[in-house]
PDB file of C-alpha atoms in Angstrom:
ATOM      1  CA  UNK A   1       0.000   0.000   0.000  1.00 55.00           C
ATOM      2  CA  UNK A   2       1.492   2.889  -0.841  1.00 57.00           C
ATOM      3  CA  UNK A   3       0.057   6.914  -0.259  1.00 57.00           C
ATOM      4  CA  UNK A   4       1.214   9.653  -2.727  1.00 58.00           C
ATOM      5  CA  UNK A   5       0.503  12.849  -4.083  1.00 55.00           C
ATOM      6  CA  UNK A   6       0.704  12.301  -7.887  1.00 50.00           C
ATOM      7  CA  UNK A   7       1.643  16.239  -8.267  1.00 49.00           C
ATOM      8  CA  UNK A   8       4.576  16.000  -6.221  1.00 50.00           C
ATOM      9  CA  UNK A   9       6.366  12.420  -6.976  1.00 63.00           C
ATOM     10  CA  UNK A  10       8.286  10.961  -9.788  1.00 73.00           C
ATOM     11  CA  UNK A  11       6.067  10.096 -12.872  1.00 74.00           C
ATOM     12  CA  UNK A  12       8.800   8.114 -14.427  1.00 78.00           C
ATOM     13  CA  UNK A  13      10.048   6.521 -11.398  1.00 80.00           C
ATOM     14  CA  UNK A  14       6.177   5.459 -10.604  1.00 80.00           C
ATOM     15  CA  UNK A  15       5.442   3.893 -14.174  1.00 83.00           C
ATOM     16  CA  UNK A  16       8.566   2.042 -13.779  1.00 84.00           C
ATOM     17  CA  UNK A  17       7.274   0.972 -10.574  1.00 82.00           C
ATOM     18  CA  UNK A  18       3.802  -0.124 -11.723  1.00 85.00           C
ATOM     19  CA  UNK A  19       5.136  -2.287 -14.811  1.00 84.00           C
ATOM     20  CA  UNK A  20       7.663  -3.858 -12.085  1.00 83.00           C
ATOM     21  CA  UNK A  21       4.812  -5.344  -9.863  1.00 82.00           C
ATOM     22  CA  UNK A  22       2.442  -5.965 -12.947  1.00 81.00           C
ATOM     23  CA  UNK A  23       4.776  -8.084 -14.177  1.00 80.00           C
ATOM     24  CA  UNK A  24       5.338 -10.023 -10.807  1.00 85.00           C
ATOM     25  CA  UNK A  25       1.404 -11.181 -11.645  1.00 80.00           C
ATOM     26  CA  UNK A  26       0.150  -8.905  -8.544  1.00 84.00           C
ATOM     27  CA  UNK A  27      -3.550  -7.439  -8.824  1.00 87.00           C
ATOM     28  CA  UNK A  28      -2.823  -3.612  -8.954  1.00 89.00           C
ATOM     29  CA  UNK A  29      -5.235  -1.125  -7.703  1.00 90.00           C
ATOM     30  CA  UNK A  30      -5.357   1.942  -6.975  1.00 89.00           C
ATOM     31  CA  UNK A  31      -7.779   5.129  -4.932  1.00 88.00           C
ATOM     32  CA  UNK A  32      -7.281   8.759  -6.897  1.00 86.00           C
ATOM     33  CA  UNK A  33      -8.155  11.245  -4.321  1.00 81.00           C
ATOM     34  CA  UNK A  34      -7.969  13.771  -6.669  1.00 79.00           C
ATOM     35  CA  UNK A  35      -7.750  14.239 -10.652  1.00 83.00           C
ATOM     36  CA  UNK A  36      -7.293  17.306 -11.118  1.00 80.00           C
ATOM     37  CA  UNK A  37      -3.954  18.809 -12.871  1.00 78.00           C
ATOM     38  CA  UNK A  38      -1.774  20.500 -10.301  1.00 73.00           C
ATOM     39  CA  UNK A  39      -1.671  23.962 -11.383  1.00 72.00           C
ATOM     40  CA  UNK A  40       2.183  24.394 -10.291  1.00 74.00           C
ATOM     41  CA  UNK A  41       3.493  22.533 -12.479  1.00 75.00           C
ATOM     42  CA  UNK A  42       2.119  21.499 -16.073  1.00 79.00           C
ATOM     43  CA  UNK A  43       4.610  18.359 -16.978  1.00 78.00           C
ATOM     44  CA  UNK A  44       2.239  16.320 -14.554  1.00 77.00           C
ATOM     45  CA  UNK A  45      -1.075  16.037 -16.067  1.00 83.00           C
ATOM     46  CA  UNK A  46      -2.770  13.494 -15.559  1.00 82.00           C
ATOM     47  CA  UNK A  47      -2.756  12.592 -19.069  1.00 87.00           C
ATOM     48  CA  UNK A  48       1.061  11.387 -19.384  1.00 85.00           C
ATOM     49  CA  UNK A  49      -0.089   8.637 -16.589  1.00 85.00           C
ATOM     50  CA  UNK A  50      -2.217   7.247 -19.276  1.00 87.00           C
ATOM     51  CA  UNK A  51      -0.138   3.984 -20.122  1.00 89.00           C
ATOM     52  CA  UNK A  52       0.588   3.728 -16.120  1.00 88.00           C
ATOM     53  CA  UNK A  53      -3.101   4.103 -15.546  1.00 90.00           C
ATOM     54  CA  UNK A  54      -4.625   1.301 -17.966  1.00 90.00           C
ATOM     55  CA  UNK A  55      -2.107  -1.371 -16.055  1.00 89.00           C
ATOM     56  CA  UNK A  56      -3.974  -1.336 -13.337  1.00 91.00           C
ATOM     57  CA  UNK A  57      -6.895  -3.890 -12.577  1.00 90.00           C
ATOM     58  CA  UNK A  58      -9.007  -1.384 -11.084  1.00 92.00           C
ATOM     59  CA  UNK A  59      -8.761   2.781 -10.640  1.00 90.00           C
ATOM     60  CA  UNK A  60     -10.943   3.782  -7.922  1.00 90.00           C
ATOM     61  CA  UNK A  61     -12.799   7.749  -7.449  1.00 87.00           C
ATOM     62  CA  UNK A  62     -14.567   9.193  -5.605  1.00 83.00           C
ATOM     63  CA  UNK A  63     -16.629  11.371  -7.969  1.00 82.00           C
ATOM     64  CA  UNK A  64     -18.745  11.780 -11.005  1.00 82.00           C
ATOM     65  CA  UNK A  65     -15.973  14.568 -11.885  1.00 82.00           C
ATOM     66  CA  UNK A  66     -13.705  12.051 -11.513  1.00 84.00           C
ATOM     67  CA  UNK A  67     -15.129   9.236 -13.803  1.00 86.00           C
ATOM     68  CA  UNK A  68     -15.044  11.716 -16.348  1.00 85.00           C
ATOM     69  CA  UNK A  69     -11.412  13.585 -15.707  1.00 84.00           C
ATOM     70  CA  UNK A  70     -10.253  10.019 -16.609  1.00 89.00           C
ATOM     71  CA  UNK A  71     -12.614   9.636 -19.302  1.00 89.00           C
ATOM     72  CA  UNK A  72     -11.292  12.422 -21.006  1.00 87.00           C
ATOM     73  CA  UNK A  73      -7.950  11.498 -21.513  1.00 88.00           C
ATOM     74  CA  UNK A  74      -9.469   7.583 -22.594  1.00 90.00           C
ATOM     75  CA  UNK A  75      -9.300   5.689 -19.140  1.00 90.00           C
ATOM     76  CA  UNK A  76     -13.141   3.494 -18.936  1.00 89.00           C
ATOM     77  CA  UNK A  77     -12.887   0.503 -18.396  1.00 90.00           C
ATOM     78  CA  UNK A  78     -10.512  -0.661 -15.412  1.00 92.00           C
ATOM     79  CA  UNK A  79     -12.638   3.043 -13.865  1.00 91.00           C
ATOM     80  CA  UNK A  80     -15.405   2.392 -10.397  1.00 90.00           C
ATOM     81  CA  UNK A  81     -17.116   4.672  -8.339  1.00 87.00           C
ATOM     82  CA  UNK A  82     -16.064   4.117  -4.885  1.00 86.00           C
ATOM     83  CA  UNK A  83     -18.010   7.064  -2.212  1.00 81.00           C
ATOM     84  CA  UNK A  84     -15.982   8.079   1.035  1.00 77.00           C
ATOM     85  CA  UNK A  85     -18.304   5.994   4.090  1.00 74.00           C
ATOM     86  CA  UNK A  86     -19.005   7.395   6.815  1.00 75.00           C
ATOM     87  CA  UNK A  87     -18.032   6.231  10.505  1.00 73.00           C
ATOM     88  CA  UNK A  88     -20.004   4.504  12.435  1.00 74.00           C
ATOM     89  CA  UNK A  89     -20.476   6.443  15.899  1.00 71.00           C
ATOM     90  CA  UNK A  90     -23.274   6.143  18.547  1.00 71.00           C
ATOM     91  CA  UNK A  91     -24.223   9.651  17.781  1.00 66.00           C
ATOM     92  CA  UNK A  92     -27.671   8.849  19.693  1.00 64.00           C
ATOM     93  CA  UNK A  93     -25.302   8.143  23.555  1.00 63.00           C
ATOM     94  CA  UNK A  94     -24.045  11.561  22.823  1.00 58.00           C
ATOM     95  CA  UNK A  95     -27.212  13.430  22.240  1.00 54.00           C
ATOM     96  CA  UNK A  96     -28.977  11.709  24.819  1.00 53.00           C
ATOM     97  CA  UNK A  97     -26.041  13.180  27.538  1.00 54.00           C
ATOM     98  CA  UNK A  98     -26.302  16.698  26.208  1.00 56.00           C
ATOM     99  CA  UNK A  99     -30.290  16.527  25.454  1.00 52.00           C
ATOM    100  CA  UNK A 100     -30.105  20.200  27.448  1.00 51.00           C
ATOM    101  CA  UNK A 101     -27.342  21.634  25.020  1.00 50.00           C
ATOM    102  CA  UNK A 102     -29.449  23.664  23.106  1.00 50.00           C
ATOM    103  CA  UNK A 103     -30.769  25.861  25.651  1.00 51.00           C
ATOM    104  CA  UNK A 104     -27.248  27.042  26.701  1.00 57.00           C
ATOM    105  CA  UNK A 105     -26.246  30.657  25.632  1.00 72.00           C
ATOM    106  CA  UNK A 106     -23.189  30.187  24.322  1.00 83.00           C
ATOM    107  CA  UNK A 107     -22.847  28.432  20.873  1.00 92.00           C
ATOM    108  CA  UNK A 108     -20.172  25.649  20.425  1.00 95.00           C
ATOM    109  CA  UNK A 109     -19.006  25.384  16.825  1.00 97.00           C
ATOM    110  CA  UNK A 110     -16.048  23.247  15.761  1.00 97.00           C
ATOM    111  CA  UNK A 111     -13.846  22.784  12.904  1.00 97.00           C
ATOM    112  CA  UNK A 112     -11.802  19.618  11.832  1.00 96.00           C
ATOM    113  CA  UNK A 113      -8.574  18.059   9.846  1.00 94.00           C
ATOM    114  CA  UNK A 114      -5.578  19.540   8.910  1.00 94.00           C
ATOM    115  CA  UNK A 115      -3.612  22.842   9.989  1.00 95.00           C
ATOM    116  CA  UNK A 116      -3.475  24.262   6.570  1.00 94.00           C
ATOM    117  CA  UNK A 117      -3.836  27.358   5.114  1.00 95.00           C
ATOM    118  CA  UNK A 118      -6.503  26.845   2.295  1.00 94.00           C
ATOM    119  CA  UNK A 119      -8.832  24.950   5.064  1.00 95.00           C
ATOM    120  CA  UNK A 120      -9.749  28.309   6.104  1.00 97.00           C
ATOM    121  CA  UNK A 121      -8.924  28.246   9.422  1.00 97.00           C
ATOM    122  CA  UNK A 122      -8.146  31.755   9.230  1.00 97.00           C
ATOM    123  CA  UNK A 123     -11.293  33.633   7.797  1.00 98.00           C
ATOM    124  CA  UNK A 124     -12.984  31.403  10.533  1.00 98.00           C
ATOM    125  CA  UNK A 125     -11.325  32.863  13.173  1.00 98.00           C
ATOM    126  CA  UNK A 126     -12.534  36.384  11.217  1.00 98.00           C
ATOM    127  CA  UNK A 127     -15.686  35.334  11.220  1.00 98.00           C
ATOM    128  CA  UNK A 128     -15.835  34.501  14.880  1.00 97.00           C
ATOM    129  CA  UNK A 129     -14.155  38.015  15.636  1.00 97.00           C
ATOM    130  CA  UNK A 130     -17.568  39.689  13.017  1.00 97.00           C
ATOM    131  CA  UNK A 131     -19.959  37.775  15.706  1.00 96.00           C
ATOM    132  CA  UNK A 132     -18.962  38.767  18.323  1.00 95.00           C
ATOM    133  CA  UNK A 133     -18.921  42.152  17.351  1.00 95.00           C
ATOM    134  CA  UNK A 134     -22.483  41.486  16.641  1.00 95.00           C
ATOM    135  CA  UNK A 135     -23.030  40.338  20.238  1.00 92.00           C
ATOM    136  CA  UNK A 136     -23.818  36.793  18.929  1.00 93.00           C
ATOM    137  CA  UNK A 137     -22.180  34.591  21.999  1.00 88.00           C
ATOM    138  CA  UNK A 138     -20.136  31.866  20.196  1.00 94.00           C
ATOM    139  CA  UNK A 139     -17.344  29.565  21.514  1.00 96.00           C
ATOM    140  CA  UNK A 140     -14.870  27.471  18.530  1.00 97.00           C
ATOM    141  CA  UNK A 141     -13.378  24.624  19.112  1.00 97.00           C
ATOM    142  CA  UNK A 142     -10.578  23.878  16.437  1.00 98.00           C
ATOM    143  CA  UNK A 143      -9.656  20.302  16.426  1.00 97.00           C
ATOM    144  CA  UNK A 144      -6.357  20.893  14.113  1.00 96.00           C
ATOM    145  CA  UNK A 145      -3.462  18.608  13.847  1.00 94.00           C
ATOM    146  CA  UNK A 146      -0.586  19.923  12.240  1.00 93.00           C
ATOM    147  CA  UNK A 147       0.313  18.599   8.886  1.00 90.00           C
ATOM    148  CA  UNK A 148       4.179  18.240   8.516  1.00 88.00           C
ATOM    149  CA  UNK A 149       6.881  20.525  10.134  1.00 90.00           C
ATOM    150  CA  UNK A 150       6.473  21.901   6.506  1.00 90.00           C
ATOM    151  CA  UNK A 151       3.802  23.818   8.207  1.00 91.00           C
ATOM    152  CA  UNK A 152       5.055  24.590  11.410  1.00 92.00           C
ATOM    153  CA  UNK A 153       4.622  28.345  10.477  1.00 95.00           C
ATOM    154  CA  UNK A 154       1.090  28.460  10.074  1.00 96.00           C
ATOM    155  CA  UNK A 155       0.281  27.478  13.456  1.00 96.00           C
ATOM    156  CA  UNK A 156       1.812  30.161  14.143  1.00 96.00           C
ATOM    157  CA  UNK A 157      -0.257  32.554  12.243  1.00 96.00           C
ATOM    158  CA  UNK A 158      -3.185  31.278  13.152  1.00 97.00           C
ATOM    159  CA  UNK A 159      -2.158  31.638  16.952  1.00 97.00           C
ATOM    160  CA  UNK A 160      -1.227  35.199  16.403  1.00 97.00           C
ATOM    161  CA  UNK A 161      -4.447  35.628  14.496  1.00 97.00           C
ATOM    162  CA  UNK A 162      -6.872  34.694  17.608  1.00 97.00           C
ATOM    163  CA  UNK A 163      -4.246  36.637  19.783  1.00 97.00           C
ATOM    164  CA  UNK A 164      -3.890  40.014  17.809  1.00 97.00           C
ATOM    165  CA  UNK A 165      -8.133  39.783  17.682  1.00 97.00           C
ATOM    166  CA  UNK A 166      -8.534  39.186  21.602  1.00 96.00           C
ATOM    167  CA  UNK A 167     -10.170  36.313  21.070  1.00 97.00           C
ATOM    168  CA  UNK A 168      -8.100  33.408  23.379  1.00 96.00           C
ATOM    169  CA  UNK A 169     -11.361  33.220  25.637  1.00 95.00           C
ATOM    170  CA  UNK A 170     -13.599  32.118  23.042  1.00 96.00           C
ATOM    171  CA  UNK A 171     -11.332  29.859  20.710  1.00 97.00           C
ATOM    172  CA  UNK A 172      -9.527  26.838  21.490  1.00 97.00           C
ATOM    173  CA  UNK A 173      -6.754  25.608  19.378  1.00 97.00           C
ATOM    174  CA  UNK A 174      -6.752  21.702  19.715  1.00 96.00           C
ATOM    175  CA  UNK A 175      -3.598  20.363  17.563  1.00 95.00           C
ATOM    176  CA  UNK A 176      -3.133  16.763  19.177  1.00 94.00           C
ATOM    177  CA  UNK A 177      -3.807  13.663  16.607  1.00 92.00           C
ATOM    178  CA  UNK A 178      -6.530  12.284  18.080  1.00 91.00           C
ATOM    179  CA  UNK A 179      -8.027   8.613  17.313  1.00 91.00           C
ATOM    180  CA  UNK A 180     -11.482   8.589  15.604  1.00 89.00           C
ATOM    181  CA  UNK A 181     -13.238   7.677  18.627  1.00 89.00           C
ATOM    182  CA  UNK A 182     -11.520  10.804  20.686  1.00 92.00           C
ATOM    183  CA  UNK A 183     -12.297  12.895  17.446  1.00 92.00           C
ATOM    184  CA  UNK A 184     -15.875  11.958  16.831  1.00 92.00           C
ATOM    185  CA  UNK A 185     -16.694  12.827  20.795  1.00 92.00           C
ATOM    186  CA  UNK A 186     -14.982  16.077  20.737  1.00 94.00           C
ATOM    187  CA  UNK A 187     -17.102  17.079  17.335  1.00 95.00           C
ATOM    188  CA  UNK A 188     -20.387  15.646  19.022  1.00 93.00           C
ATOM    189  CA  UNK A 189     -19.881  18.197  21.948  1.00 93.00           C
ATOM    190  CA  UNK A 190     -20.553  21.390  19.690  1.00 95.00           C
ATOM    191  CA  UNK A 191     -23.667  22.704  18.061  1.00 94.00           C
ATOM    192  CA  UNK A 192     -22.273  23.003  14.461  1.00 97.00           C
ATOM    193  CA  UNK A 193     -19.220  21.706  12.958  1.00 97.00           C
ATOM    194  CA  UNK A 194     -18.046  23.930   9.545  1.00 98.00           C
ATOM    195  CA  UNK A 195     -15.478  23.260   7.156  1.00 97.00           C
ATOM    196  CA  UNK A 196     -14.365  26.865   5.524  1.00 97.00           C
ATOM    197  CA  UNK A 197     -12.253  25.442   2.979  1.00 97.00           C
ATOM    198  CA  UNK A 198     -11.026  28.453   0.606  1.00 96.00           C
ATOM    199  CA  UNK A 199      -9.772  26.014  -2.242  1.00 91.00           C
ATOM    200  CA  UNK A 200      -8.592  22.510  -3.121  1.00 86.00           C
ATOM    201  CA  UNK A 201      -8.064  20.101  -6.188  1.00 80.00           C
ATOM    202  CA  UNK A 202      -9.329  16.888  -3.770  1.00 81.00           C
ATOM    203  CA  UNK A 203     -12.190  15.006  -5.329  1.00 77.00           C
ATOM    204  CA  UNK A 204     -13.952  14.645  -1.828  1.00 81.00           C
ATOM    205  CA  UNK A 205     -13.381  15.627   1.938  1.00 87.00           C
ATOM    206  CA  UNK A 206     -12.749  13.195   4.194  1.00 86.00           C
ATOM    207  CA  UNK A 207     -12.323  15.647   7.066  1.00 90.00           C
ATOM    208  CA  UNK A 208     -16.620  16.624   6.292  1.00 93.00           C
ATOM    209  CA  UNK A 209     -17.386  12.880   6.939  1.00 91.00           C
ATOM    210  CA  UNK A 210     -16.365  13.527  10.896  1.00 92.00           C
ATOM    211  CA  UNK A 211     -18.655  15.710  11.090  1.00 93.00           C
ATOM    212  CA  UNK A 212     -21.640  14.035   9.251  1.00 94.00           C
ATOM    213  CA  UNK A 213     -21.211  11.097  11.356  1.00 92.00           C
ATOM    214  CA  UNK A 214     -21.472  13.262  14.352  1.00 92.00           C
ATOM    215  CA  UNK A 215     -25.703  13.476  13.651  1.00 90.00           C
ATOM    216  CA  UNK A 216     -25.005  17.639  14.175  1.00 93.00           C
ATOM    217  CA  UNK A 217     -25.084  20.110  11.388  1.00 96.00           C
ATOM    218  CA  UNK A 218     -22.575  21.087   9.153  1.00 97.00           C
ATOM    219  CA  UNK A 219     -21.929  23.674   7.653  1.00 98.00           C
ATOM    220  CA  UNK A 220     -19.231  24.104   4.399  1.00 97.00           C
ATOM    221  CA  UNK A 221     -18.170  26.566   1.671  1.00 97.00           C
ATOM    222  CA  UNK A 222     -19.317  25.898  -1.694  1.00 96.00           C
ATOM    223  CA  UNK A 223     -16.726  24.271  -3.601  1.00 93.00           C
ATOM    224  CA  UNK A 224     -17.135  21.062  -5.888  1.00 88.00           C
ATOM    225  CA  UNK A 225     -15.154  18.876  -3.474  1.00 89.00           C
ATOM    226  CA  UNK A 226     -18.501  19.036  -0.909  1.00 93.00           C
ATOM    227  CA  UNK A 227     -20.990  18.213  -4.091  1.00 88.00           C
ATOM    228  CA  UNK A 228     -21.069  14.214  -2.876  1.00 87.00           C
ATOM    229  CA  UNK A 229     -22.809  14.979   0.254  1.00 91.00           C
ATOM    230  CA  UNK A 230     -24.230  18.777  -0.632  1.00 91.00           C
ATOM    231  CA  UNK A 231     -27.724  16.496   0.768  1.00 93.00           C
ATOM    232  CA  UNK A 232     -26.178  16.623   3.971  1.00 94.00           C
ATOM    233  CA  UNK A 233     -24.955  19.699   4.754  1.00 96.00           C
ATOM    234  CA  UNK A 234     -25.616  23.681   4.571  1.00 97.00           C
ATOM    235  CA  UNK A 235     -23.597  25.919   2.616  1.00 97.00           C
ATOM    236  CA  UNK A 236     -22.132  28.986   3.087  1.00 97.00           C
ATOM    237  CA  UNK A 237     -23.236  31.869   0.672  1.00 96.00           C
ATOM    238  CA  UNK A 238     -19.222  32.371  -0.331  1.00 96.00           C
ATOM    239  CA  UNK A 239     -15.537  32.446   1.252  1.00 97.00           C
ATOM    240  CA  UNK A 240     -15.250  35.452   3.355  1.00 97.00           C
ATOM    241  CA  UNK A 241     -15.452  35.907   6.873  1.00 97.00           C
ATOM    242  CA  UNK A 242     -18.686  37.769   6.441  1.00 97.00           C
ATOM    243  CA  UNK A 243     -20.031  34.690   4.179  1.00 97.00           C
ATOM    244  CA  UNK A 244     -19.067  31.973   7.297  1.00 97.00           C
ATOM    245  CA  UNK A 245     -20.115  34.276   9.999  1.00 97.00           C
ATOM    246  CA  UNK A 246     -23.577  35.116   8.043  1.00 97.00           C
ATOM    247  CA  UNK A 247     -23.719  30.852   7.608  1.00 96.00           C
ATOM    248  CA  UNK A 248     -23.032  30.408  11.325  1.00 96.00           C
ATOM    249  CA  UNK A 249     -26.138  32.443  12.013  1.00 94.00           C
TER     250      UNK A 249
END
């Protein structure tokens, strides 16, 4: 099993790779989290995988948009739908301890996966800072882990974000990597769980699905990678602080 990011590796090395174990008479599959050209760099499109991409038994995406990225460039057949699931969490134990949660004044909202900077951690914080300027009483719990020491710095920001806005009483900065089970009760404590993602090229969130299996509402941004489960959650009227903090209310 092996996890990569097919805008950041090797192409050559990796086709080498694949005809390697094909030939060792191993069933090949693989999960595309994403098929969408990285824009930094046009020599890897998804197109020049095309020979790499038909030895495989079985390609597996998570999207419509997916099936027909690698339709596009002539990859059918060895091609299945395969949906992100959903945890399975005793959402009903947790609401039936906090029945009373809803008639508390302050609101708990939470947020959820990676300390990175187009998750939109920081127009959150914004938006937080807009309500309670508006005297809407509202506490955030950011369940964070950071990514790689890559991104070290923008915990950093986002500390001195909450900081420079006076806001240390009402957010909490949670970076720990917590198991699913210490994850899913954390989520299930708050009244709303949003994911303010500014941009990405991934197919589908698997970050949203923490919150879905939570029971609570959730509430995203409108990009393409939350049109799988736009059913199941509310959306945001745009990107800005002003758009999440009008969405919160």
């Amino acid at each position: 099993v092996i996890q990569f990011n097919y805008g950041f590796f090797d192409f050559d090395n990796f086709s080498k790779f694949v005809s390697e174990v094909k030939g060792l008479d191993i069933n090949l599959f693989i999960v595309l989290h994403s098929t969408s050209d990285p824009a930094h760099d046009s020599t890897k499109k998804l197109m020049y995988l095309f020979n790499t991409f038909k030895q495989f038994d079985k390609i597996l995406v998570h999207s419509i948009s997916d099936l027909n990225n690698l339709k596009d460039i002539g990859i059918v057949e060895n091609v299945t739908l395969f949906p992100h699931g959903i945890l399975d969490f005793d959402m009903d134990n947790i609401i039936s301890k906090n029945r009373f949660i809803h008639i508390k004044k302050t609101r708990k909202i939470a947020s959820y996966g990676f300390l990175l900077p187009h998750k939109g951690i920081i127009q959150l914080i914004d938006a937080i800072h807009i309500l309670r300027n508006r005297n809407f009483i509202v506490s955030l719990n950011l369940f964070n882990s950071i990514y790689s020491a890559e991104y070290s710095y923008f915990y950093d920001e986002v500390v001195n974000k909450i900081t420079s806005l006076d806001l240390d009483d009402l957010i909490n900065l949670n970076t720990d990597y917590l198991s699913d089970d210490e994850s899913l009760n954390e989520l299930a404590m708050n009244d709303l769980i949003i994911f303010p993602y500014q941009n990405t090229n991934e197919s589908s969130s698997a970050a949203v699905r923490h919150g879905l299996a939570t029971g609570k509402p959730v509430l995203v941004t409108p990009l393409d990678v939350f049109d799988d489960v736009r059913n199941l959650v509310n959306f945001s009227s745009g990107f800005s602080p002003l758009d999440i903090a009008n969405g919160i209310l």
